Amino acid sequence: MASSKNTEDEQKTPKLTAGEKTQVAWYVARMCKRGIAGESVYQGDLEKKVDRIIDRARERAEKNAKRK
């Protein structure tokens, strides 16, 4: 069975720039490090930072779509 390239997740997540990918990778690595420390360690601050990066990318994608 052939899988569709355009999945729902890909449609919701915009294209990220190289800098944004680097930032997200850094925050995910920090979340992993905190996860190793224990399940009760707070990670909400890092999750919010990743969400903000994705929101900015989504806004940029919408802005670029309106131009075309």
Coordinates of N, CA and C in Angstrom, one line a residue:
M1 N 0.8 -1.2 0.0 CA 0.0 0.0 0.0 C 0.9 1.2 0.0
A2 N 0.7 2.1 -0.9 CA 1.4 3.4 -1.0 C 0.9 4.4 0.0
S3 N 1.8 5.1 0.6 CA 1.4 6.1 1.6 C 1.4 7.5 1.0
S4 N 0.5 8.3 1.4 CA 0.4 9.6 0.9 C 1.5 10.5 1.4
K5 N 2.0 11.3 0.6 CA 3.1 12.2 1.1 C 2.6 13.3 1.9
N6 N 1.4 13.8 1.6 CA 0.8 14.9 2.4 C -0.1 14.4 3.5
T7 N 0.6 14.1 4.6 CA -0.2 13.7 5.8 C -0.8 14.8 6.5
E8 N -1.7 14.6 7.4 CA -2.3 15.6 8.2 C -1.3 16.4 9.0
D9 N -0.3 15.7 9.6 CA 0.8 16.3 10.4 C 1.6 17.3 9.5
E10 N 1.9 16.9 8.3 CA 2.7 17.8 7.4 C 2.0 19.0 7.1
Q11 N 0.7 18.9 6.9 CA -0.1 20.1 6.5 C -0.2 21.1 7.7
K12 N -0.2 20.6 8.9 CA -0.3 21.5 10.1 C 1.0 22.1 10.4
T13 N 2.1 21.4 10.2 CA 3.4 21.9 10.5 C 4.0 22.6 9.3
P14 N 4.3 23.9 9.4 CA 4.9 24.6 8.3 C 6.4 24.3 8.1
K15 N 6.9 24.7 6.9 CA 8.3 24.5 6.6 C 9.1 25.4 7.6
L16 N 10.1 24.9 8.2 CA 11.0 25.6 9.1 C 12.3 26.0 8.4
T17 N 12.8 27.1 8.8 CA 14.1 27.5 8.3 C 15.2 26.8 9.0
A18 N 16.4 26.8 8.5 CA 17.5 26.1 9.1 C 17.7 26.6 10.6
G19 N 17.6 27.9 10.8 CA 17.7 28.4 12.2 C 16.6 27.9 13.1
E20 N 15.4 27.8 12.6 CA 14.3 27.4 13.4 C 14.5 25.9 13.7
K21 N 14.9 25.1 12.7 CA 15.2 23.7 13.0 C 16.2 23.5 14.0
T22 N 17.3 24.3 14.0 CA 18.3 24.2 15.0 C 17.8 24.5 16.4
Q23 N 17.0 25.6 16.5 CA 16.4 26.0 17.8 C 15.5 24.9 18.3
V24 N 14.7 24.3 17.5 CA 13.8 23.3 17.9 C 14.6 22.0 18.4
A25 N 15.6 21.7 17.6 CA 16.5 20.6 18.0 C 17.1 20.8 19.3
W26 N 17.6 22.0 19.6 CA 18.2 22.4 20.8 C 17.3 22.2 22.0
Y27 N 16.0 22.7 21.8 CA 15.0 22.7 22.9 C 14.6 21.2 23.1
V28 N 14.5 20.4 22.1 CA 14.1 19.0 22.2 C 15.3 18.3 23.0
A29 N 16.5 18.6 22.7 CA 17.6 18.0 23.4 C 17.6 18.3 24.9
R30 N 17.3 19.6 25.2 CA 17.1 20.0 26.6 C 16.0 19.3 27.3
M31 N 14.9 19.1 26.5 CA 13.7 18.4 27.1 C 14.1 16.9 27.4
C32 N 14.9 16.3 26.5 CA 15.4 14.9 26.7 C 16.3 14.9 28.0
K33 N 17.1 15.8 28.1 CA 18.0 15.9 29.3 C 17.2 16.0 30.6
R34 N 16.2 16.8 30.5 CA 15.3 17.0 31.7 C 14.5 15.7 31.9
G35 N 14.1 15.0 30.9 CA 13.4 13.8 31.0 C 14.2 12.7 31.7
I36 N 15.5 12.7 31.4 CA 16.4 11.8 32.0 C 16.5 12.0 33.5
A37 N 16.4 13.3 33.9 CA 16.5 13.7 35.3 C 15.3 13.2 36.1
G38 N 14.1 13.0 35.5 CA 13.0 12.5 36.1 C 11.7 12.9 35.5
E39 N 10.6 12.1 35.7 CA 9.3 12.4 35.1 C 8.7 13.7 35.7
S40 N 9.1 14.0 36.9 CA 8.4 15.1 37.6 C 9.1 16.5 37.3
V41 N 10.1 16.5 36.4 CA 10.8 17.7 36.1 C 9.9 18.5 35.1
Y42 N 9.7 19.8 35.4 CA 8.9 20.7 34.6 C 9.5 21.0 33.2
Q43 N 8.8 20.8 32.1 CA 9.3 21.0 30.8 C 8.4 22.0 30.0
G44 N 7.4 22.6 30.7 CA 6.5 23.4 30.0 C 7.1 24.7 29.4
D45 N 8.2 25.2 30.0 CA 8.8 26.4 29.4 C 9.4 26.1 28.1
L46 N 10.1 24.9 27.9 CA 10.7 24.5 26.7 C 9.6 24.2 25.6
E47 N 8.5 23.6 26.0 CA 7.4 23.3 25.1 C 6.8 24.6 24.6
K48 N 6.7 25.6 25.4 CA 6.1 26.9 25.0 C 7.1 27.5 23.9
K49 N 8.4 27.4 24.2 CA 9.3 28.0 23.2 C 9.2 27.3 21.9
V50 N 9.1 26.0 21.8 CA 9.0 25.3 20.6 C 7.7 25.7 19.9
D51 N 6.6 25.8 20.7 CA 5.3 26.2 20.1 C 5.4 27.6 19.5
R52 N 6.1 28.5 20.1 CA 6.3 29.9 19.6 C 7.0 29.8 18.3
I53 N 8.0 29.0 18.2 CA 8.8 28.9 16.9 C 7.9 28.4 15.8
I54 N 7.1 27.4 16.1 CA 6.2 26.8 15.1 C 5.1 27.8 14.7
D55 N 4.6 28.6 15.7 CA 3.6 29.6 15.4 C 4.2 30.7 14.5
R56 N 5.4 31.1 14.7 CA 6.0 32.1 13.9 C 6.2 31.6 12.4
A57 N 6.6 30.3 12.3 CA 6.7 29.7 11.0 C 5.4 29.6 10.3
R58 N 4.3 29.3 11.0 CA 3.0 29.2 10.5 C 2.5 30.5 10.0
E59 N 2.8 31.6 10.8 CA 2.4 32.9 10.4 C 3.1 33.4 9.1
R60 N 4.4 33.0 9.0 CA 5.2 33.3 7.9 C 4.7 32.6 6.6
A61 N 4.3 31.4 6.8 CA 3.8 30.6 5.7 C 2.4 31.2 5.2
E62 N 1.6 31.6 6.1 CA 0.3 32.2 5.7 C 0.6 33.5 5.0
K63 N 1.5 34.3 5.5 CA 1.9 35.6 4.9 C 2.4 35.4 3.4
N64 N 3.2 34.4 3.3 CA 3.8 34.0 2.0 C 2.7 33.5 1.0
A65 N 1.7 32.8 1.6 CA 0.7 32.2 0.7 C -0.2 33.3 0.2
K66 N -0.4 34.4 1.0 CA -1.3 35.5 0.6 C -0.6 36.3 -0.5
R67 N 0.7 36.3 -0.5 CA 1.5 37.1 -1.5 C 1.3 36.4 -2.9
K68 N 1.2 35.1 -2.9 CA 1.1 34.4 -4.2 C -0.3 34.4 -4.7

